[in-house]
Amino acid sequence: MLVNGNFHGANQISGFHQFQSRRTLILQTVSSESVKVQRLSESDSGIVEVNLDRPAAKNSIGKEMLRGLRQTFELISSDDSAKVVMICSSVPKVFCAGADLKERKLMTPSEVQSFVNSLRSTFSYIEELHIPTIAVIEGAALGGGLEMALSCDLRICGEDAVLGLPETGLAIIPGAGGTQRLSRLVGKSVAKELIFTGRKVGGREAMSMGLVNYSVPAGEARLKALEVAREINQKGPIAIRIAKRAINEGIQMDLASALELEEECYQQILNTKDRLEGLAAFAEKRKPVYTGK
């Protein structure tokens, strides 16, 4: 259940206003035992925190958690008031230990394939979300847990974090995007070493190789992530969405095509009220008030 929700008078609202209220409050319908969602206080309106909460299994991803993740991000995608998402853990010293291998052991090969396909699809959905996502990593982010973090736009970890893709030790490969996203992030050679050996790295080494954006003292990852989320939240929301699209799509193109994409994206913001507000606020030496229009 999100804080700051207000259903007062909801039954009396009709038509367009009822639809708008439902859109704003849609996150309150999330229901999952292992994935909790909350909107932060009014001063941080627009920042949504998704907490992994499966302590008995070290946040390992089973069928129920996977359903919760998918439902959560589909609802966030539909909520116009969401501007930034932080993926955190409610479980001390662990972000996500990977897939639930006890559950997987009971699956047939076809069921395993179906589950991994769903996991890959969900992480791709997170990656393609139109608003920025930040993985907040304290403790272990292994296997599918690291693959989920790789699908986020930014990663912030504590210095005592442990990150790795140990799948080859189980005679399998990272199958939820790890082989592709890791290599694009840290380079082919480093990705091969980490995946071939299954070696785990700490927070400082992860930052030095570009695996995470920030490595901070243990226990302070959420504070740093909140600082970054607040900076993003103050910027023009349309510009943030379009910048994300330009970067994500452009990186897959040759430079000439990517520059054409950038031109197309820039044209989309020329006639927005936010752009005019930004110029006015600059001229008047005041803080801009962006509305996403």
PDB file of N, CA and C in Angstrom, residues 13 29 43-45 59 61 69 104 118 156 159 163 176 206 225 229 257 272:
ATOM      1  N   ILE A  13     -16.479  11.119  -7.751  1.00  0.00           N
ATOM      2  CA  ILE A  13     -15.796  11.612  -8.953  1.00  0.00           C
ATOM      3  C   ILE A  13     -16.251  10.780 -10.139  1.00  0.00           C
ATOM      4  N   THR A  29      -2.897  -0.731  -6.100  1.00  0.00           N
ATOM      5  CA  THR A  29      -3.505  -2.028  -6.367  1.00  0.00           C
ATOM      6  C   THR A  29      -2.483  -3.156  -6.393  1.00  0.00           C
ATOM      7  N   SER A  43       7.201  15.564  -0.370  1.00  0.00           N
ATOM      8  CA  SER A  43       8.341  16.338  -0.866  1.00  0.00           C
ATOM      9  C   SER A  43       9.126  15.573  -1.929  1.00  0.00           C
ATOM     10  N   ASP A  44       8.972  14.254  -1.947  1.00  0.00           N
ATOM     11  CA  ASP A  44       9.627  13.416  -2.949  1.00  0.00           C
ATOM     12  C   ASP A  44       8.605  12.787  -3.893  1.00  0.00           C
ATOM     13  N   SER A  45       7.489  13.478  -4.085  1.00  0.00           N
ATOM     14  CA  SER A  45       6.442  12.974  -4.972  1.00  0.00           C
ATOM     15  C   SER A  45       7.019  12.667  -6.342  1.00  0.00           C
ATOM     16  N   ASN A  59      15.602 -13.322  -0.993  1.00  0.00           N
ATOM     17  CA  ASN A  59      15.046 -12.626  -2.165  1.00  0.00           C
ATOM     18  C   ASN A  59      15.274 -13.379  -3.474  1.00  0.00           C
ATOM     19  N   ILE A  61      14.382 -15.358  -6.720  1.00  0.00           N
ATOM     20  CA  ILE A  61      13.208 -15.121  -7.550  1.00  0.00           C
ATOM     21  C   ILE A  61      12.527 -16.432  -7.915  1.00  0.00           C
ATOM     22  N   LEU A  69       6.860  -8.858  -9.584  1.00  0.00           N
ATOM     23  CA  LEU A  69       7.700  -7.884 -10.284  1.00  0.00           C
ATOM     24  C   LEU A  69       7.030  -7.412 -11.565  1.00  0.00           C
ATOM     25  N   ARG A 104      13.297 -24.388  -8.813  1.00  0.00           N
ATOM     26  CA  ARG A 104      13.673 -24.804 -10.163  1.00  0.00           C
ATOM     27  C   ARG A 104      13.962 -26.304 -10.229  1.00  0.00           C
ATOM     28  N   SER A 118      10.323 -15.953 -19.175  1.00  0.00           N
ATOM     29  CA  SER A 118       9.515 -14.946 -18.479  1.00  0.00           C
ATOM     30  C   SER A 118      10.394 -13.992 -17.687  1.00  0.00           C
ATOM     31  N   ILE A 156      23.616   1.521  -7.787  1.00  0.00           N
ATOM     32  CA  ILE A 156      24.342   2.116  -6.666  1.00  0.00           C
ATOM     33  C   ILE A 156      24.474   1.035  -5.598  1.00  0.00           C
ATOM     34  N   GLU A 159      29.825  -0.674  -0.327  1.00  0.00           N
ATOM     35  CA  GLU A 159      31.162  -1.208  -0.578  1.00  0.00           C
ATOM     36  C   GLU A 159      31.271  -2.701  -0.288  1.00  0.00           C
ATOM     37  N   LEU A 163      28.762  -8.884  -6.126  1.00  0.00           N
ATOM     38  CA  LEU A 163      28.077  -8.981  -7.404  1.00  0.00           C
ATOM     39  C   LEU A 163      28.732 -10.051  -8.265  1.00  0.00           C
ATOM     40  N   ALA A 176      18.962 -14.518 -18.421  1.00  0.00           N
ATOM     41  CA  ALA A 176      17.948 -13.462 -18.342  1.00  0.00           C
ATOM     42  C   ALA A 176      18.552 -12.112 -18.718  1.00  0.00           C
ATOM     43  N   ALA A 206      33.537  -3.193  -8.585  1.00  0.00           N
ATOM     44  CA  ALA A 206      32.402  -3.047  -9.504  1.00  0.00           C
ATOM     45  C   ALA A 206      32.347  -1.643 -10.073  1.00  0.00           C
ATOM     46  N   ALA A 225      21.141   6.665  -3.513  1.00  0.00           N
ATOM     47  CA  ALA A 225      20.158   6.488  -4.582  1.00  0.00           C
ATOM     48  C   ALA A 225      19.046   7.529  -4.474  1.00  0.00           C
ATOM     49  N   ALA A 229      17.926  10.144  -7.201  1.00  0.00           N
ATOM     50  CA  ALA A 229      16.521  10.156  -7.626  1.00  0.00           C
ATOM     51  C   ALA A 229      15.916  11.539  -7.474  1.00  0.00           C
ATOM     52  N   SER A 257      22.704   7.367 -37.928  1.00  0.00           N
ATOM     53  CA  SER A 257      21.303   7.043 -37.621  1.00  0.00           C
ATOM     54  C   SER A 257      20.939   7.516 -36.224  1.00  0.00           C
ATOM     55  N   THR A 272       6.715  21.874 -25.991  1.00  0.00           N
ATOM     56  CA  THR A 272       6.170  21.534 -24.676  1.00  0.00           C
ATOM     57  C   THR A 272       6.140  22.762 -23.766  1.00  0.00           C
TER      58      THR A 272
END
